Coordinates of C-alpha atoms in Angstrom, one line a residue:
X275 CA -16.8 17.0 -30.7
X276 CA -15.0 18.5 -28.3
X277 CA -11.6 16.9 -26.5
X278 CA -8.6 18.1 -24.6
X279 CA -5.2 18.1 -26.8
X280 CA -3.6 15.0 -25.9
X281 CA -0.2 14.6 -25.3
X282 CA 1.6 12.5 -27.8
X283 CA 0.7 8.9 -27.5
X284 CA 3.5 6.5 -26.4
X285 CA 5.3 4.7 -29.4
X286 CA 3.5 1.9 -30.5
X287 CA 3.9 -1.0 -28.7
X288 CA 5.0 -4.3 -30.4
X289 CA 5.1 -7.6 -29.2
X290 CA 8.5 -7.6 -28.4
X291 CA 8.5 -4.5 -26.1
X292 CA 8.1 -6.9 -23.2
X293 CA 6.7 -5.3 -19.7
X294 CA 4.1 -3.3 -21.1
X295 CA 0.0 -4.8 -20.8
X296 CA -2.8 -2.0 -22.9
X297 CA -6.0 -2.5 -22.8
X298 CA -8.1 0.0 -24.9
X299 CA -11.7 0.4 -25.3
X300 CA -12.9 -2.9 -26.1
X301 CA -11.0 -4.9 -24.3
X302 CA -11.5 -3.3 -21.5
X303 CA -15.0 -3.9 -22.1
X304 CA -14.4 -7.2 -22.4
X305 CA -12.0 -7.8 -19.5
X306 CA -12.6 -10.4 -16.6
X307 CA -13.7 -9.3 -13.1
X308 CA -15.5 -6.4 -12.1
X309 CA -13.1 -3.5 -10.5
X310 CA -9.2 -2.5 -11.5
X311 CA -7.7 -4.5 -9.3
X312 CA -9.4 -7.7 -11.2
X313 CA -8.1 -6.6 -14.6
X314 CA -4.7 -6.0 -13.4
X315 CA -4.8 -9.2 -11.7
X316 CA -4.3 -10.6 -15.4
X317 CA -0.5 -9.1 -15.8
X318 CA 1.8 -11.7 -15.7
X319 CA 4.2 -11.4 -12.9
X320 CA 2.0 -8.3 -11.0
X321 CA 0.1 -10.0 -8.3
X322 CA -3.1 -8.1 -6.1
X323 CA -2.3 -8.2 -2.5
X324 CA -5.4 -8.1 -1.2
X325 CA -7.0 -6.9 2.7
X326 CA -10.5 -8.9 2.1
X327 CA -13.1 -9.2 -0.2
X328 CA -14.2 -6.2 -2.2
X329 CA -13.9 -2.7 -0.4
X330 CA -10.5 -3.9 1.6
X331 CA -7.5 -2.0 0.8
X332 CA -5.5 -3.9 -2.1
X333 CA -2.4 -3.3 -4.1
X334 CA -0.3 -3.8 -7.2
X335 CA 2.9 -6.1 -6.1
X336 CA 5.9 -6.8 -8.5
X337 CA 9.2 -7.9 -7.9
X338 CA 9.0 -6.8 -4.0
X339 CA 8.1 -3.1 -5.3
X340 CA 6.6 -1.7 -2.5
X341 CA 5.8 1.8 -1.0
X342 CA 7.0 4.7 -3.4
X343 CA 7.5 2.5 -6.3
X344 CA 3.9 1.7 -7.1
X345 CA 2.0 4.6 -9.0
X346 CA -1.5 5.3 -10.7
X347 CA -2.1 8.2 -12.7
X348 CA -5.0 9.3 -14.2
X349 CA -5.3 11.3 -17.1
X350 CA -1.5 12.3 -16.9
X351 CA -1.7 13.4 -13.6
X352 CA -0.3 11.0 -10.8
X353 CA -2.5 10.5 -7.6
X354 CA -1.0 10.7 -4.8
X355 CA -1.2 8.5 -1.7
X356 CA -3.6 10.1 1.1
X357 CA -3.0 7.1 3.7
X358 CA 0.2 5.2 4.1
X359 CA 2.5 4.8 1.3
X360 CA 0.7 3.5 -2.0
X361 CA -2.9 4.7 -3.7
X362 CA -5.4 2.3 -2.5
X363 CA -6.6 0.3 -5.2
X364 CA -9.7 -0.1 -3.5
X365 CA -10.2 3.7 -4.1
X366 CA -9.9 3.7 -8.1
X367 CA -12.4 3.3 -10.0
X368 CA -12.9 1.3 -13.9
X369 CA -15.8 3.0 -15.4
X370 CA -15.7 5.5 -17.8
X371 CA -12.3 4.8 -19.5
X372 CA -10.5 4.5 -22.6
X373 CA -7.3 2.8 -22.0
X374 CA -5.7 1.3 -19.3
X375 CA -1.8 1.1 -19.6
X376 CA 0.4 -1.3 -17.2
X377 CA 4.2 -0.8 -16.7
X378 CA 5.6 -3.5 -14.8
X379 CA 9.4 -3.1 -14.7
X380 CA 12.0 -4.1 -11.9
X381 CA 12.3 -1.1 -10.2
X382 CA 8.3 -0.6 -9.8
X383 CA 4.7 -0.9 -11.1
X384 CA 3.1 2.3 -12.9
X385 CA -0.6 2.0 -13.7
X386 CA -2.2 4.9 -16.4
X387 CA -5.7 5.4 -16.8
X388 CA -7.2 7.5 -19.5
X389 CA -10.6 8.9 -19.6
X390 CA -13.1 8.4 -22.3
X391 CA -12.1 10.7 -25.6
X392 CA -14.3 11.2 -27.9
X393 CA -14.5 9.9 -32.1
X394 CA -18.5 9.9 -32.8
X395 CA -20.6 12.6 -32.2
X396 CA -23.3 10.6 -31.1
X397 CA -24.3 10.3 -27.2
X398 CA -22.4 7.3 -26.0
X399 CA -24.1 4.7 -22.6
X400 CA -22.7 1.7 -21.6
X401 CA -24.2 -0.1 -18.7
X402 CA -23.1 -2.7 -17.1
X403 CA -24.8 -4.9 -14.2
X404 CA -25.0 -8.0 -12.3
X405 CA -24.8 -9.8 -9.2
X406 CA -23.9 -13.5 -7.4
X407 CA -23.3 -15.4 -4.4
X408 CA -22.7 -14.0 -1.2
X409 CA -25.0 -11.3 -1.9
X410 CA -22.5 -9.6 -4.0
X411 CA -24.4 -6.9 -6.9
X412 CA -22.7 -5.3 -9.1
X413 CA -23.3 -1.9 -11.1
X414 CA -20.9 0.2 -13.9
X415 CA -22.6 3.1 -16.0
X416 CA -21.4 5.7 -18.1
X417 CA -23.0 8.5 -20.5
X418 CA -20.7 10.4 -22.6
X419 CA -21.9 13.9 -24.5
X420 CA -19.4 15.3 -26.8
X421 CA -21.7 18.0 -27.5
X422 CA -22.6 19.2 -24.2
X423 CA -23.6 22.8 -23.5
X424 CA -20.3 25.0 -24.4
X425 CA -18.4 21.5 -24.1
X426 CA -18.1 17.7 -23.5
X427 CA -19.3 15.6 -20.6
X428 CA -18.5 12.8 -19.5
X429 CA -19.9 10.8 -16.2
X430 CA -20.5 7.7 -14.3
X431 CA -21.2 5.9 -11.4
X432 CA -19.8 2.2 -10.6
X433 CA -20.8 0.0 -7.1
X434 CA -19.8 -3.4 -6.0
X435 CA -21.0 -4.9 -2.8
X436 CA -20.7 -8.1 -1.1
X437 CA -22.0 -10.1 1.8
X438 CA -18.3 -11.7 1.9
X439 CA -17.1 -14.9 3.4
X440 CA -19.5 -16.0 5.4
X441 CA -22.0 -13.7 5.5
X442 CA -20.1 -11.5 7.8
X443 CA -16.8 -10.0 5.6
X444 CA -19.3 -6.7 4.0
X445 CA -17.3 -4.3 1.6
X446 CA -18.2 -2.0 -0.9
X447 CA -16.5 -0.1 -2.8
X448 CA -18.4 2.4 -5.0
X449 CA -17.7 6.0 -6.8
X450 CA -18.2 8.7 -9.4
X451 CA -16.0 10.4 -11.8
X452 CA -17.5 13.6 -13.5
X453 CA -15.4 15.4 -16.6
X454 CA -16.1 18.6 -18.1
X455 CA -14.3 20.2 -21.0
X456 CA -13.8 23.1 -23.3
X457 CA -11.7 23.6 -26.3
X458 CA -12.8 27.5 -27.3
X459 CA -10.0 27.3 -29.5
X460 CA -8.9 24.3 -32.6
X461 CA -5.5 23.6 -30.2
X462 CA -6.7 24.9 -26.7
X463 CA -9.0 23.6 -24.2
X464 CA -9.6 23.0 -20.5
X465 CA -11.2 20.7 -18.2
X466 CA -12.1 19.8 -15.1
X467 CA -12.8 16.2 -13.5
X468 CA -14.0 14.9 -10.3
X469 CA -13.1 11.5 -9.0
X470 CA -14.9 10.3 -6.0
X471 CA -14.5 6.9 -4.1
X472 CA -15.7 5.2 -1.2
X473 CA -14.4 2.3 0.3
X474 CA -16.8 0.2 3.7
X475 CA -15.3 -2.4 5.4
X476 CA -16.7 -4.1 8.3
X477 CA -13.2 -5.4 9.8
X478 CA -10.7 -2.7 9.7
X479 CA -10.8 1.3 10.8
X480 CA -11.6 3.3 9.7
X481 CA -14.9 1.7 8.8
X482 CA -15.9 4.1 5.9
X483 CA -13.0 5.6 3.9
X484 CA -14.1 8.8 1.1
X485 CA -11.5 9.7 -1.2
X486 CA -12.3 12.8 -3.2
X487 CA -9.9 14.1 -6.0
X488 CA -10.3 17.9 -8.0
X489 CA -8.2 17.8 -11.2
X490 CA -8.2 20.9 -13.3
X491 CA -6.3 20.9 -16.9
X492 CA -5.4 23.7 -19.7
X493 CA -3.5 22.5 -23.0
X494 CA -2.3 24.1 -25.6
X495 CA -0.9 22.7 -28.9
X496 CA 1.0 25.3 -30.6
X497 CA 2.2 22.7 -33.4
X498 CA 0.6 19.6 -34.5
X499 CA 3.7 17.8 -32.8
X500 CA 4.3 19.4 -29.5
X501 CA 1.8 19.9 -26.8
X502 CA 1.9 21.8 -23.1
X503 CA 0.2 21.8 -20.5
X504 CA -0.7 23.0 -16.6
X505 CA -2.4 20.9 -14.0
X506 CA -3.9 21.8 -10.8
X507 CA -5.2 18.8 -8.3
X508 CA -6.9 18.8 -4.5
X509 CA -7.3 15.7 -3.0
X510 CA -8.6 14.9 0.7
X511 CA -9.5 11.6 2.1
X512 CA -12.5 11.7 4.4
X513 CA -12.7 8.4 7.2
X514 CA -15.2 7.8 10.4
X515 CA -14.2 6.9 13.8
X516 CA -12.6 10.4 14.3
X517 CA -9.5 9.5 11.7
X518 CA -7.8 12.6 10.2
X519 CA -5.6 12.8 7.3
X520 CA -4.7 15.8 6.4
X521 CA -5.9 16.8 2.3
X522 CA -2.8 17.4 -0.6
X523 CA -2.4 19.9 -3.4
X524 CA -0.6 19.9 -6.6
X525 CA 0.5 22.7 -9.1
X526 CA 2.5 21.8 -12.2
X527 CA 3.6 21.9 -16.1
X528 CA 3.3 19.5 -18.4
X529 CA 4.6 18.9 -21.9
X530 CA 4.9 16.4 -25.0
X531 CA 6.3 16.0 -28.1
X532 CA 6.1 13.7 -30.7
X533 CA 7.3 12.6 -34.6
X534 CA 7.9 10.1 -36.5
X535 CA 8.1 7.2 -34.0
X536 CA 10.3 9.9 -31.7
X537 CA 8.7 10.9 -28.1
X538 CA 9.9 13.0 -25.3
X539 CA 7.5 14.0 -22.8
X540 CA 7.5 15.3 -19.2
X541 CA 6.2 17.4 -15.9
X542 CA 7.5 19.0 -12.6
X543 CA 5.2 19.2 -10.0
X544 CA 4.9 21.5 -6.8
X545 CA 3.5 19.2 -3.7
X546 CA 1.6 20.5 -1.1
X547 CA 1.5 18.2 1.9
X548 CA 3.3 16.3 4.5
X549 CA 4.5 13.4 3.9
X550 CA 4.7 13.6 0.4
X551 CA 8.2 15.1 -2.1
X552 CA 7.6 18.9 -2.1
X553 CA 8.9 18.4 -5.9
X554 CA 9.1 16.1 -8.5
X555 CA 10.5 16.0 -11.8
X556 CA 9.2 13.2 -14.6
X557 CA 10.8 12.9 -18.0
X558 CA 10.7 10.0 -20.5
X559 CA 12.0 9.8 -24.1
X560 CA 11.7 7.0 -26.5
X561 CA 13.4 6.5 -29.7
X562 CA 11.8 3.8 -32.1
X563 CA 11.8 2.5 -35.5
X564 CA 10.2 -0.8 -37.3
X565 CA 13.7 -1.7 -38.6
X566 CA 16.2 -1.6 -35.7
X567 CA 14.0 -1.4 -32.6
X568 CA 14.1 1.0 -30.4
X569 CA 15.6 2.8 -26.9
X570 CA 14.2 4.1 -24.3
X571 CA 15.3 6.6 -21.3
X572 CA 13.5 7.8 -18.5
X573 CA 14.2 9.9 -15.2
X574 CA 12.7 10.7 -12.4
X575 CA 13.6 13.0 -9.2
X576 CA 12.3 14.0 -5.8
X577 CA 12.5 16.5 -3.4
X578 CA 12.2 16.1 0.2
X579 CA 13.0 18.5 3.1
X580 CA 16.7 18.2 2.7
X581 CA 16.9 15.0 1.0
X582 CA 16.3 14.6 -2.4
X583 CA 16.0 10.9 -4.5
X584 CA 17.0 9.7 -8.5
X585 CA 16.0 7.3 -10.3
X586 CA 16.3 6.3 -13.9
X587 CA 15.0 3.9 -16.2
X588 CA 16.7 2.6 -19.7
X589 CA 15.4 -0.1 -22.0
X590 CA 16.3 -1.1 -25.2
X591 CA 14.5 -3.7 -27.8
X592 CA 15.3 -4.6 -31.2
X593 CA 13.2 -5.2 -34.3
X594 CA 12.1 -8.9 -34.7
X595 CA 14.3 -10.6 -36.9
X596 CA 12.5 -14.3 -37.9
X597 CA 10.4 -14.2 -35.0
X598 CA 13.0 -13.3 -32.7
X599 CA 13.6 -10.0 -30.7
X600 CA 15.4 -9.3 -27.6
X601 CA 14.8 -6.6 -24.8
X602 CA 16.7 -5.3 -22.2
X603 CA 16.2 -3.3 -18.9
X604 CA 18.6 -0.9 -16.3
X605 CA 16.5 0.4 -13.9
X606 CA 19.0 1.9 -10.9
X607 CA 18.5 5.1 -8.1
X608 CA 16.6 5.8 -5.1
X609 CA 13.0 6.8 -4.5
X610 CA 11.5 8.4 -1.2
X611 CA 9.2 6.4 0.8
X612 CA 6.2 8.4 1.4
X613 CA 4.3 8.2 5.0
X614 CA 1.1 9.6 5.7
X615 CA -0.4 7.8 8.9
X616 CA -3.5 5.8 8.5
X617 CA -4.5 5.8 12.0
X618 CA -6.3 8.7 14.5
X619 CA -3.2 11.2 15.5
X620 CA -5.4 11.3 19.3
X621 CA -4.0 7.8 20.0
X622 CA -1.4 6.8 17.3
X623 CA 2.3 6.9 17.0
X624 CA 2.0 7.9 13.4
X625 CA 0.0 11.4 14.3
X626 CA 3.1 13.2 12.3
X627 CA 3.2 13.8 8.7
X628 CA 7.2 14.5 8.4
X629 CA 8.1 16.7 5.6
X630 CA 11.2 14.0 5.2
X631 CA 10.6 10.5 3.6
X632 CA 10.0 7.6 5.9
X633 CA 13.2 5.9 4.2
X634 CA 15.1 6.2 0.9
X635 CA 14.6 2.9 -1.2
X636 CA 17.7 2.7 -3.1
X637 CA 18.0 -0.3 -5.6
X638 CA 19.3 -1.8 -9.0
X639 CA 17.8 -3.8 -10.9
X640 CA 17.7 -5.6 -14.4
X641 CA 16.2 -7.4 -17.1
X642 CA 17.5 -8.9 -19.9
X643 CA 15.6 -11.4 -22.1
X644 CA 14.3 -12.5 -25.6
X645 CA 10.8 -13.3 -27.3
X646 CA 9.2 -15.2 -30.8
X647 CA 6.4 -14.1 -32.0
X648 CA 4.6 -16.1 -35.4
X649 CA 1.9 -18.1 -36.6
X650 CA 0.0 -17.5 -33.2
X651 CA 2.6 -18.9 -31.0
X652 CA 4.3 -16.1 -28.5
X653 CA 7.2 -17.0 -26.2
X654 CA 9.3 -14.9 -23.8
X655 CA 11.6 -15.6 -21.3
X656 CA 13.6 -13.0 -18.9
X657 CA 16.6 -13.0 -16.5
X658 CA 16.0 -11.3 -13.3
X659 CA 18.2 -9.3 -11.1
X660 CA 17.7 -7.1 -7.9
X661 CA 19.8 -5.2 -5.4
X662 CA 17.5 -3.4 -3.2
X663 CA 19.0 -1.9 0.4
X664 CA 15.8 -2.7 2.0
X665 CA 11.9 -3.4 1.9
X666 CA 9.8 -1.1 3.3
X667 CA 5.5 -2.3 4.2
X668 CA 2.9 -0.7 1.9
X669 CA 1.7 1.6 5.1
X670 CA -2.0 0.9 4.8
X671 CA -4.2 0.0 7.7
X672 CA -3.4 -4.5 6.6
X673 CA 0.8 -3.6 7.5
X674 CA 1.2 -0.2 9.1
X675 CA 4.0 -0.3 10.9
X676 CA 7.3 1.0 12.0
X677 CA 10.9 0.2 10.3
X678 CA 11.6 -1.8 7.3
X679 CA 13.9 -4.8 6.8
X680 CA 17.4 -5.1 5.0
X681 CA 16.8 -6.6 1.5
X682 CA 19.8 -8.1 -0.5
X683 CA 20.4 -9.7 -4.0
X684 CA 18.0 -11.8 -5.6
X685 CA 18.0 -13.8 -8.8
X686 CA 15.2 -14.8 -10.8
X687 CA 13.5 -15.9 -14.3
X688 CA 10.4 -14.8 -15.8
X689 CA 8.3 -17.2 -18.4
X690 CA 5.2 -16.1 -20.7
X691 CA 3.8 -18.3 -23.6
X692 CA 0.7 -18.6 -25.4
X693 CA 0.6 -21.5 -27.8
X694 CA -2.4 -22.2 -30.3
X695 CA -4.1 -25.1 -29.8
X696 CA -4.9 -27.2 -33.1
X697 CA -8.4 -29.0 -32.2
X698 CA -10.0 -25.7 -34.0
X699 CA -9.5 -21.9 -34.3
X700 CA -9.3 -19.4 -31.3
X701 CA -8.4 -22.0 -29.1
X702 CA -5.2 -21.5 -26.8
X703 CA -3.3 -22.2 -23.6
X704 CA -1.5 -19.5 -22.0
X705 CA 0.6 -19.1 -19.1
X706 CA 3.3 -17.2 -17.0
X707 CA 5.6 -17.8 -14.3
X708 CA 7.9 -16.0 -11.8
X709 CA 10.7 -17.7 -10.2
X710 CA 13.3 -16.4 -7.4
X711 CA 16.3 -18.3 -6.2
X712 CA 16.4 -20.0 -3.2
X713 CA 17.8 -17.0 -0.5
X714 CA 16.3 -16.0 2.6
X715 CA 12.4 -15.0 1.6
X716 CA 11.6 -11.0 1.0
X717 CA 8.3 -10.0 1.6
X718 CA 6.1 -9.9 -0.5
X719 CA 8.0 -11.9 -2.9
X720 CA 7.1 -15.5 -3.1
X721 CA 9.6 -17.9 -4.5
X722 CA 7.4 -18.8 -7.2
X723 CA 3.9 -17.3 -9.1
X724 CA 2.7 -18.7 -12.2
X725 CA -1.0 -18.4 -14.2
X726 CA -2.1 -20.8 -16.7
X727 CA -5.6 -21.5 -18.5
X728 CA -7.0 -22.6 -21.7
X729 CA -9.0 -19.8 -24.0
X730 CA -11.3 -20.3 -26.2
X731 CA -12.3 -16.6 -28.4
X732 CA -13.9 -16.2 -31.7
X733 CA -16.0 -14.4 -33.9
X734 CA -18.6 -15.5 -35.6
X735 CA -20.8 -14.5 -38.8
X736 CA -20.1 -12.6 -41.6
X737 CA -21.0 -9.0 -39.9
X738 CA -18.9 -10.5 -36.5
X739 CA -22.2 -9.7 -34.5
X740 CA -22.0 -12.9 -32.6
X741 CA -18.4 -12.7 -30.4
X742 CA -17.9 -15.8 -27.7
X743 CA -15.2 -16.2 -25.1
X744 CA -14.4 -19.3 -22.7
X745 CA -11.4 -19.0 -20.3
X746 CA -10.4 -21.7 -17.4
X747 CA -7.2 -21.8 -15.6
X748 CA -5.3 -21.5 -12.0
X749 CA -3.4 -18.9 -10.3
X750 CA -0.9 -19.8 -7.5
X751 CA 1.9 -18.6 -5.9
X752 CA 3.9 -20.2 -3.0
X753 CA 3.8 -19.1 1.0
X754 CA 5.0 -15.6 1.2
X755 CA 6.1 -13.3 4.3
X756 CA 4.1 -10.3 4.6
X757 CA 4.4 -6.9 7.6
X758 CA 1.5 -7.2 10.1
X759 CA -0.1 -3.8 11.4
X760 CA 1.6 -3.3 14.8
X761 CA 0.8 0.1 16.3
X762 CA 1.8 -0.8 19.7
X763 CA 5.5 0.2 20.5
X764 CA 7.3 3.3 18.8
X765 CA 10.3 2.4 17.3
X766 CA 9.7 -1.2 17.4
X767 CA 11.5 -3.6 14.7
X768 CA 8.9 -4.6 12.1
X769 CA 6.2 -7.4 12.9
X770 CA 6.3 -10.3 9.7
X771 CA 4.4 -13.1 9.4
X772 CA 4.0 -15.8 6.7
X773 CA 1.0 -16.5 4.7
X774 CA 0.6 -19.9 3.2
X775 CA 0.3 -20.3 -1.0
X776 CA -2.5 -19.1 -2.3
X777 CA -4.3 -21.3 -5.4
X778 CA -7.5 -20.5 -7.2
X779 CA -8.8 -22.0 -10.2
X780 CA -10.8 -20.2 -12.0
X781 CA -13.4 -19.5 -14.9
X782 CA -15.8 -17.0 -17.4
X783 CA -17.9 -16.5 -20.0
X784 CA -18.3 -14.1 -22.0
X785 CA -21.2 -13.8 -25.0
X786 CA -21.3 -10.8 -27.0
X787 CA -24.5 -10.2 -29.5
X788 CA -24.2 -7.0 -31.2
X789 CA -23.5 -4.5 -28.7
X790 CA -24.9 -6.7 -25.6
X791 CA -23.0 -8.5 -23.6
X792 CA -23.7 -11.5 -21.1
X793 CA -21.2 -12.7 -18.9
X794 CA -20.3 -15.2 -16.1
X795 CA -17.4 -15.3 -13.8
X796 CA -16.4 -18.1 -11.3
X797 CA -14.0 -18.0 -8.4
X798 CA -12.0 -20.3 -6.7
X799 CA -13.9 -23.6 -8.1
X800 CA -12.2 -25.9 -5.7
X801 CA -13.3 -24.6 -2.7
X802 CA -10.1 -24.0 -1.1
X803 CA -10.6 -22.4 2.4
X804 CA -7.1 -21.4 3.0
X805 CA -6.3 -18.4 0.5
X806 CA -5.5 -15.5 2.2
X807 CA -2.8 -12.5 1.5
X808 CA -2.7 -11.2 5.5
X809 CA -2.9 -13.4 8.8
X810 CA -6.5 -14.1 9.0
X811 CA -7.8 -12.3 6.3
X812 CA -9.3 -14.8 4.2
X813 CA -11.0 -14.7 1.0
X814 CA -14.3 -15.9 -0.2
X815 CA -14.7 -20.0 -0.4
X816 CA -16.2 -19.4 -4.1
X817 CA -18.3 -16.8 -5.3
X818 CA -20.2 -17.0 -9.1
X819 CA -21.2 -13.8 -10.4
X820 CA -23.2 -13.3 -13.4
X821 CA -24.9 -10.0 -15.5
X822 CA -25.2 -7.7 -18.5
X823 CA -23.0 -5.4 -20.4
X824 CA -24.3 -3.1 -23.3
X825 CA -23.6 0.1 -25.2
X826 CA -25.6 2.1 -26.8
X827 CA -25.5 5.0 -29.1
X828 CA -28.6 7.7 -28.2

């Protein structure tokens, strides 16, 4: 088999390290919804601000984190955003990976996606299809080689369509990712991966949005614990109508090391294109231990024409002790706002890519909380704190516009529980809930957001062939203030409107024989007609979807 030395895993997570949502393999395999933006719509406390139905633009929202403090990086390399200020979610794809990781702190959301590696040398498929009301089909494959010719391969193609609300809301979103590798050497390989993604939707413009990203890798592990590396990226966003963005480029090193439950890793990058931190400069280091807990540091700094931005990031946990742990979080600096103009430079006042950020979002913020963990029952509960200068809009084509607004102090509390439910095994109720105090309304920060459902999950017979899993529940969160697109007067303060709460009970099934899966999903089951996340934006009425999923080895 033939894989790419890895950098050095993260520490391993325990319960108590609050913040922090993995899915590997399986359970991504096994995860509600059928695109990113539905798994991560699971997080407690991270919320999917949303443009439409499927193929609208749509983003990760925590704690009023906004453009510049929302990242995705794929493989260890971070995407950058090719319109406005935040990679479209819309534009990343689910298939063909091995672990999704979800950071979720105060002072922003960072989203990791790793790529299938391989641990049997077998040819590897996994299908997955379906389809539902309002016309909406569905399609995920992949085929893994790890013995290709002179390497590995990995590829895939994954679609979703729909008819939308009404009949008349069309979107699809649908891309590729191809991945090939070499390792000529035990400790020394390189690849190269493709990642290409189209977005249609029938009510914004650009119509048809193609986002194409070239990532090229070489690592070498000199020692079993440390690991470098150097990266090369071109992305370019391609958009009809006449729209033109211009593409980006990225050079930089990489390294890890790792022992005995110690971990430093980190990478400076060289940017090429407006708009966008000519440098940056990531490190992390995490100290942890089963018998005390554990620290955490992490630093990050940009460089702008002139103007350069730091933030850092420290946490700390400790071991549980009965049950009981308790976590803390300092998360304080400045980040640039990036700005690269979703609309046509012939007849926009964003045609410039400035070389300078749009703003400098400088805020504090922290979390300090506890957790119990035993006999199936998990509670933990956070304070909340932020001091942010001001709020700037996402920049995509739902809220591109000018200025930002002054943001303030805000307190909060943060809930999660999951509590076993008696009647008979693998049944459960879980829940989470956000809750701000009472001050003048921030966008994209509703007063209150909470989840809750019962789940049923079990295995059954002695080989475990036969896997079932039953989940109902409601997700809400109160009227929130949003920026509205306004493209009309240069220099103009910033257009906000309020959307009202947004509620949707939902529900799925999930029946796994063998290696075949069968699964139903079910959408807002009451019918509400009112759930929206822009001004007249609104989301399907209901929508049942239903299909397949199964791997194979061959």
């Amino acid at each position: 088999m033939v894989n790419l030395p890895g950098l050095a895993d993260p520490v391993a997570l325990r319960p108590e390290r609050a913040g922090v949502w993995v899915w590997e393999r399986d359970g991504i395999y096994f995860a509600p919804g059928l695109t990113l933006a539905d798994l991560l719509r699971t997080v407690p406390g991270l919320r999917i601000v949303q443009g439409g139905d499927y193929g609208a633009p749509m983003v990760a929202a925590a704690f009023g984190a906004t453009a510049g403090r929302v990242r995705v990086i794929q493989d260890g390399v971070e995407l950058v955003p090719l319109q406005g200020g935040v990679v479209d979610l819309s534009l990343v794809g689910l298939a063909g990976l091995d672990r999704v990781r979800v950071e979720r702190a105060p002072g922003g959301v960072e989203i990791r996606l790793d790529s299938r590696r391989f641990d049997d040398p077998r040819p590897y498929s996994q299908i997955e299809a379906g389809t539902g009301d309002l016309e909406t089909n569905f399609f995920r494959g992949t085929f893994a080689l790890p013995r290709a010719p002179g390497g590995s391969l990995v590829a895939t193609l994954d679609r979703v369509d729909t008819r939308g609300r009404g009949g008349e809301d069309r979107g699809v979103a649908s891309g590729a990712f191809l991945r090939y590798t070499i390792a000529p050497r035990e400790r020394f390989g390189a690849e190269v991966s493709l990642l290409k993604r189209s977005a249609q939707r029938s009510v914004y413009a650009p119509a048809d949005v193609d986002r194409t990203d070239w990532i090229g890798r070489m690592r070498f592990a000199p020692t079993e614990d440390l690991t470098l590396g150097v990266f090369g990226t071109s992305s370019s966003v391609e958009a009809s109508d006449s729209f033109s963005v211009p593409g980006v480029r990225q050079v930089g090193l990489e390294a890890g090391w790792s022992r005995e439950g110690a971990r430093v890793d980190g990478s400076v990058r060289r940017i090429d294109g407006d708009g966008l931190p000519s440098w940056t400069m990531d490190a992390r280091a995490t100290l942890a231990s089963t018998t005390f807990g554990g620290v955490g540091a992490g630093l990050r700094r940009e460089s702008w024409e002139g103007v350069s931005a730091l933030r850092t990031h420290l946490s700390a946990w400790s071991a549980p002790l009965y049950g009981v742990s308790v976590f803390a979080e300092l998360d304080r600096g400045s980040v640039g706002v990036p700005w690269r103009g979703v609309i046509s430079p012939d007849d926009s006042l964003f045609a410039g890519f400035p070389s300078t950020p749009r703003a400098v979002d400088e805020r504090t913020t922290r979390r300090l909380g506890a957790s119990f963990a035993a006999a199936g029952v998990t509670l933990r509960g956070a304070r909340l704190s932020l001091d942010v200068d001001s709020i700037s809009p996402y920049g995509l084509v739902f809220d591109a516009t000018e200025g930002r607004v002054a943001g303030g102090e805000r307190q909060g509390w943060e809930a999660e529980a999951t509590l076993p439910l008696l009647i008979f095994d693998g049944l459960s109720a879980r829940g989470s809930a956000v809750l701000w105090d009472d001050e003048a309304p921030w966008p994209y920060l509703p007063r209150l957001q909470y989840d809750a459902s019962v789940l049923f999950h079990d295995t059954f017979l002695p080989t475990g062939n036969l896997e079932v899993l039953i989940e109902t529940g409601v997700r809400e969160r109160e009227a929130m203030d949003v920026f509205v697109a306004d493209t009309s007067t240069a220099g103009a303060a910033p257009t906000l409107a309020q959307v009202p709460f947004h509620q949707s009970w939902f529900a799925r099934l999930h029946i796994r024989i063998v290696s075949v899966q069968l699964f139903v999903t079910w959408e807002n089951l009451t019918i509400r007609r009112n759930n929206q996340d822009f001004p007249d934006r609104l989301l399907p009425l209901t929508r049942a979807a239903y299909g397949v999923r199964w791997a194979l080895w061959n």
